CSV table of N, CA and C in Angstrom, one decimal:
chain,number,residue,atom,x,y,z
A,269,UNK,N,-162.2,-231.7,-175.9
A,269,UNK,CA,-162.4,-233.1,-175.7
A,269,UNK,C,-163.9,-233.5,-175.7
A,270,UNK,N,-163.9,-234.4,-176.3
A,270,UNK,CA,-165.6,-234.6,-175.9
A,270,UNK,C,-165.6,-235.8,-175.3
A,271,UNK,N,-165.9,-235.5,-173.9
A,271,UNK,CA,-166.3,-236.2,-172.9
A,271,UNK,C,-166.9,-237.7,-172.5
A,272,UNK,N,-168.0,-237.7,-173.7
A,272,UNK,CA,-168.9,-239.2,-173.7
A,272,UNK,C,-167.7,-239.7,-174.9
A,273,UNK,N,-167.0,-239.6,-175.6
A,273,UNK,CA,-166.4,-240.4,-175.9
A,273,UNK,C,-165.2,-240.9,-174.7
A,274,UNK,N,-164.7,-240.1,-173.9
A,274,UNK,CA,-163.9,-240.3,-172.9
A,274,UNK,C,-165.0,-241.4,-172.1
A,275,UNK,N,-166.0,-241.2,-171.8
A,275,UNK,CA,-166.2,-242.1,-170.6
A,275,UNK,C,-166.8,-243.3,-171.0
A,276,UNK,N,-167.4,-243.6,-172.8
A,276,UNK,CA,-167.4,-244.7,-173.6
A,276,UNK,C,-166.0,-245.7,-173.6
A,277,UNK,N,-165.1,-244.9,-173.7
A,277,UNK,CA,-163.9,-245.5,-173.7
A,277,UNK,C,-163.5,-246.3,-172.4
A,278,UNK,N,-163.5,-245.6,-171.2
A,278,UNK,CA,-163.1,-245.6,-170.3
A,278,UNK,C,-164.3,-246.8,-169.8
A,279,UNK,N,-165.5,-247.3,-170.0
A,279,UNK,CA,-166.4,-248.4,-169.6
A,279,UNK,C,-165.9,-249.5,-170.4
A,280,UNK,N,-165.6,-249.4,-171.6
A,280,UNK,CA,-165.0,-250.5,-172.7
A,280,UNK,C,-164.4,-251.1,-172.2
A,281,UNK,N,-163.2,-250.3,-171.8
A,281,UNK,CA,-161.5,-250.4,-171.4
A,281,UNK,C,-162.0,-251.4,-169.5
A,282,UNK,N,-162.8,-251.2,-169.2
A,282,UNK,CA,-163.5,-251.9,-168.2
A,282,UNK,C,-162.1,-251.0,-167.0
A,283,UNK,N,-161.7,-249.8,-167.3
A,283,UNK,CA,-160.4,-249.5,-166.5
A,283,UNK,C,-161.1,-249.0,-165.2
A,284,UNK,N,-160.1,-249.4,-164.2
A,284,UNK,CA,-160.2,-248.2,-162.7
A,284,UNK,C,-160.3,-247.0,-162.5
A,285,UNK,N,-159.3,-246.3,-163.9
A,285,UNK,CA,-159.0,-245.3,-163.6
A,285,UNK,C,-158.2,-245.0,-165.3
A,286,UNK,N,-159.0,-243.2,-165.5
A,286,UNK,CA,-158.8,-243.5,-167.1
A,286,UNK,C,-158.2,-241.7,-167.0
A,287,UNK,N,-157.2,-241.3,-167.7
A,287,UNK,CA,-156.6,-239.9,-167.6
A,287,UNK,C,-156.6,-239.4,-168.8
A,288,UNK,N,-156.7,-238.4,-168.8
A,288,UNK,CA,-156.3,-237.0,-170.3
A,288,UNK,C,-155.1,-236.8,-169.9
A,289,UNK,N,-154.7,-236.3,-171.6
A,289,UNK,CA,-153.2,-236.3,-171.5
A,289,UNK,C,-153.0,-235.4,-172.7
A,290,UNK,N,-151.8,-234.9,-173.0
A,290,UNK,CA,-151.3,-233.9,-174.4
A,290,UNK,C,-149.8,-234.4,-174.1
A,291,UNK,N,-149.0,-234.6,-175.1
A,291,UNK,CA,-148.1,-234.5,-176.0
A,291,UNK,C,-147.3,-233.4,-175.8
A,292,UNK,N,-146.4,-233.3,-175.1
A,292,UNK,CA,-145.6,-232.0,-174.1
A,292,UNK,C,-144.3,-232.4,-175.2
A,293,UNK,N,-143.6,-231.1,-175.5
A,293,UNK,CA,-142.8,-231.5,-176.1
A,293,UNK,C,-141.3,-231.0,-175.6
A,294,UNK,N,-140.0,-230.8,-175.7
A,294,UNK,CA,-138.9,-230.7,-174.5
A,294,UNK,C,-138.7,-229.1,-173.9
A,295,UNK,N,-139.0,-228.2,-175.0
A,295,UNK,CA,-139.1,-227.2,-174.6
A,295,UNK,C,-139.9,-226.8,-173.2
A,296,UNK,N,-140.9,-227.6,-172.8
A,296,UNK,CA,-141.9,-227.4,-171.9
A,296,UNK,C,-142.0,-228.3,-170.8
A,297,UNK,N,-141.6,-229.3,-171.2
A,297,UNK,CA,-141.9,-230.8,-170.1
A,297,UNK,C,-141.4,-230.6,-168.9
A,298,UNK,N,-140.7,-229.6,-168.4
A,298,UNK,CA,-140.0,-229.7,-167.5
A,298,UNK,C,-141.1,-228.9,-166.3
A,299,UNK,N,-142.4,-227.9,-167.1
A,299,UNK,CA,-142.8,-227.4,-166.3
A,299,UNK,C,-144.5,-228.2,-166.4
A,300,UNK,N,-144.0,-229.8,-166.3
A,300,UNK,CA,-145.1,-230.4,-166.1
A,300,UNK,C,-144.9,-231.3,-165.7
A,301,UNK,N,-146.0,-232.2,-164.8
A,301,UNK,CA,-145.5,-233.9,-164.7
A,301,UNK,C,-146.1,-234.4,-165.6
A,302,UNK,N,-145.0,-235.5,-165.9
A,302,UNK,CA,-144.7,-236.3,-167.2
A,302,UNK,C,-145.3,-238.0,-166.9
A,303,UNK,N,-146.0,-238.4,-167.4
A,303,UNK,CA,-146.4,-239.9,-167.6
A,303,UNK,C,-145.5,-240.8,-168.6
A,304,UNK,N,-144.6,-241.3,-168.4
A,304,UNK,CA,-144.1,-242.9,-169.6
A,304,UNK,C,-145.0,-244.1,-169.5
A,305,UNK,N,-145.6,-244.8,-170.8
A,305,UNK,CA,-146.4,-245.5,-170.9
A,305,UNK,C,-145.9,-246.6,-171.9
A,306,UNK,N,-146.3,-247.7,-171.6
A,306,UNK,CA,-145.8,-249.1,-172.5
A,306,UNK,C,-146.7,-249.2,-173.7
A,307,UNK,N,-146.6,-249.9,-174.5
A,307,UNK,CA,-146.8,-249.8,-176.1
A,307,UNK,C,-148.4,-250.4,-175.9
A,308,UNK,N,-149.4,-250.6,-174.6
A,308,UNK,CA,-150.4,-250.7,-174.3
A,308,UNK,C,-151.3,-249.3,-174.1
A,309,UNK,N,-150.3,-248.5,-173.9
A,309,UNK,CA,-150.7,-246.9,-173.4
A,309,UNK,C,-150.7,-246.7,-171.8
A,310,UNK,N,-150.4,-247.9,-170.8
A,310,UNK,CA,-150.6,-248.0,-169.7
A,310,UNK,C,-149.4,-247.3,-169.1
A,311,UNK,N,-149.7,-246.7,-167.8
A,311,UNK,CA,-148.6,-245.8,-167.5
A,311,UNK,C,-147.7,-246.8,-166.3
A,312,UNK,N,-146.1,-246.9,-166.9
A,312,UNK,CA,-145.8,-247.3,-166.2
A,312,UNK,C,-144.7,-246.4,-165.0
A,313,UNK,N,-144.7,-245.3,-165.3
A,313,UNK,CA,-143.6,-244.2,-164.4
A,313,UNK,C,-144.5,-242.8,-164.2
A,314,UNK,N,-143.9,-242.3,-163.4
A,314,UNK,CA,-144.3,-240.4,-163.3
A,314,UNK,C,-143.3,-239.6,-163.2
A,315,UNK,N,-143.5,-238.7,-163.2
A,315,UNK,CA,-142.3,-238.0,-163.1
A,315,UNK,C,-142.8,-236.3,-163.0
A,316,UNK,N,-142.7,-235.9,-161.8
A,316,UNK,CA,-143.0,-234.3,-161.9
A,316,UNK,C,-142.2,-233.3,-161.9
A,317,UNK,N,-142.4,-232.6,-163.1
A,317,UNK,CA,-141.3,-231.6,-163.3
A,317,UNK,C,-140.0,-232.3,-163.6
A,318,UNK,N,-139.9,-233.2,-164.2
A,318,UNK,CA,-138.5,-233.4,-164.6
A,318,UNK,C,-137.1,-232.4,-165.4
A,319,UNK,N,-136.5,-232.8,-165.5
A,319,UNK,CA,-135.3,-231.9,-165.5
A,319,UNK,C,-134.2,-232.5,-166.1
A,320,UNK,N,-133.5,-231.5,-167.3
A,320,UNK,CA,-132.4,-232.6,-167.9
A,320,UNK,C,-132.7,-233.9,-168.6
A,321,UNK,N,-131.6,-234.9,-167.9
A,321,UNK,CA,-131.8,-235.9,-168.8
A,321,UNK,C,-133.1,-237.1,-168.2
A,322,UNK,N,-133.7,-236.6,-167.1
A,322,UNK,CA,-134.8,-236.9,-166.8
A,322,UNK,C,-136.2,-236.6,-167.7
A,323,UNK,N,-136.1,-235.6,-168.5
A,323,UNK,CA,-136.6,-235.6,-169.4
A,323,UNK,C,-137.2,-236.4,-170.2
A,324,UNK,N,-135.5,-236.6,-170.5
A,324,UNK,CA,-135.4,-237.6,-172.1
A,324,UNK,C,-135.4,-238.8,-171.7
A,325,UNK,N,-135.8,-239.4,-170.7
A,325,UNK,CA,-135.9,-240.8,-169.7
A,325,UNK,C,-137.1,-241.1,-170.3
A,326,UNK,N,-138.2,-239.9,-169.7
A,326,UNK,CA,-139.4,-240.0,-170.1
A,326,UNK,C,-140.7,-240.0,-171.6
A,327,UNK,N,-139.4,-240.0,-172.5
A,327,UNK,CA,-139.9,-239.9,-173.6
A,327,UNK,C,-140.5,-240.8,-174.3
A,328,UNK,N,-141.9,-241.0,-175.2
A,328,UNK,CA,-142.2,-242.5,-175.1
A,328,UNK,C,-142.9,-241.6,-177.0
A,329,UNK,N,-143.2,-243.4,-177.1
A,329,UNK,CA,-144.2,-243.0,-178.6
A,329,UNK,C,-145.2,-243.0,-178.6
A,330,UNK,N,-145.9,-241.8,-178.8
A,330,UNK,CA,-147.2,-241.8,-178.5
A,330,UNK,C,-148.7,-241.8,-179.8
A,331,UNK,N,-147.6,-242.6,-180.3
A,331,UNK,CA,-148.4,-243.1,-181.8
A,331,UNK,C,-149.6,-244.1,-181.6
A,332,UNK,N,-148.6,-245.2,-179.8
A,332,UNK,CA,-149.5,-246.0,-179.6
A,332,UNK,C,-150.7,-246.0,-179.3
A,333,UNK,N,-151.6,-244.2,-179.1
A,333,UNK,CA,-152.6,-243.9,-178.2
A,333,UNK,C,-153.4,-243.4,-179.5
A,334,UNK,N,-153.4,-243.4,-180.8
A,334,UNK,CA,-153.8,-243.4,-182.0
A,334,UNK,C,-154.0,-242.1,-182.3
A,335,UNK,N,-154.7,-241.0,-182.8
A,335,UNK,CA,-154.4,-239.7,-183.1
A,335,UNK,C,-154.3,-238.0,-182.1
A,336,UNK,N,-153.7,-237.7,-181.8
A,336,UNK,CA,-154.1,-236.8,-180.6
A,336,UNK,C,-154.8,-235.4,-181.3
A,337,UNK,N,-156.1,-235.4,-180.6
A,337,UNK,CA,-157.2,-234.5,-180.6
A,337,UNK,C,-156.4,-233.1,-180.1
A,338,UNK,N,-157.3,-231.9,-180.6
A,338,UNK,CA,-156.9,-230.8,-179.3
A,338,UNK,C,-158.2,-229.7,-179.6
């Protein structure tokens, strides 16, 4: 991650509060907490460790956050 672009963003965004994130996919989500976010990218739920169809509750498109780095 490179960082000054994280905190360029994060002054832009004029946000409170700005998080990293990855792209968990079902095999694994369960052994993570999960963020669902509106087609703004803003988080509107959590969910730790979810399980089953809790899971798939949490599943969002994350096309809206534009290419995911790694």
């Amino acid at each position: 991650m490179d960082y000054m672009d994280f905190v360029k963003s994060h002054r832009q965004s004029n946000a409170d509060i700005t998080l990293s994130r990855l792209p968990m996919d079902d095999s694994r989500a369960s052994d993570f907490g999960l963020m669902k976010i509106d087609n703004n990218g803003r988080i509107i739920s959590l969910s730790e460790k979810p399980k089953g169809k809790d899971v798939k509750a949490m599943q969002v498109d994350t096309t809206v956050l534009g290419p995911i780095t790694r």
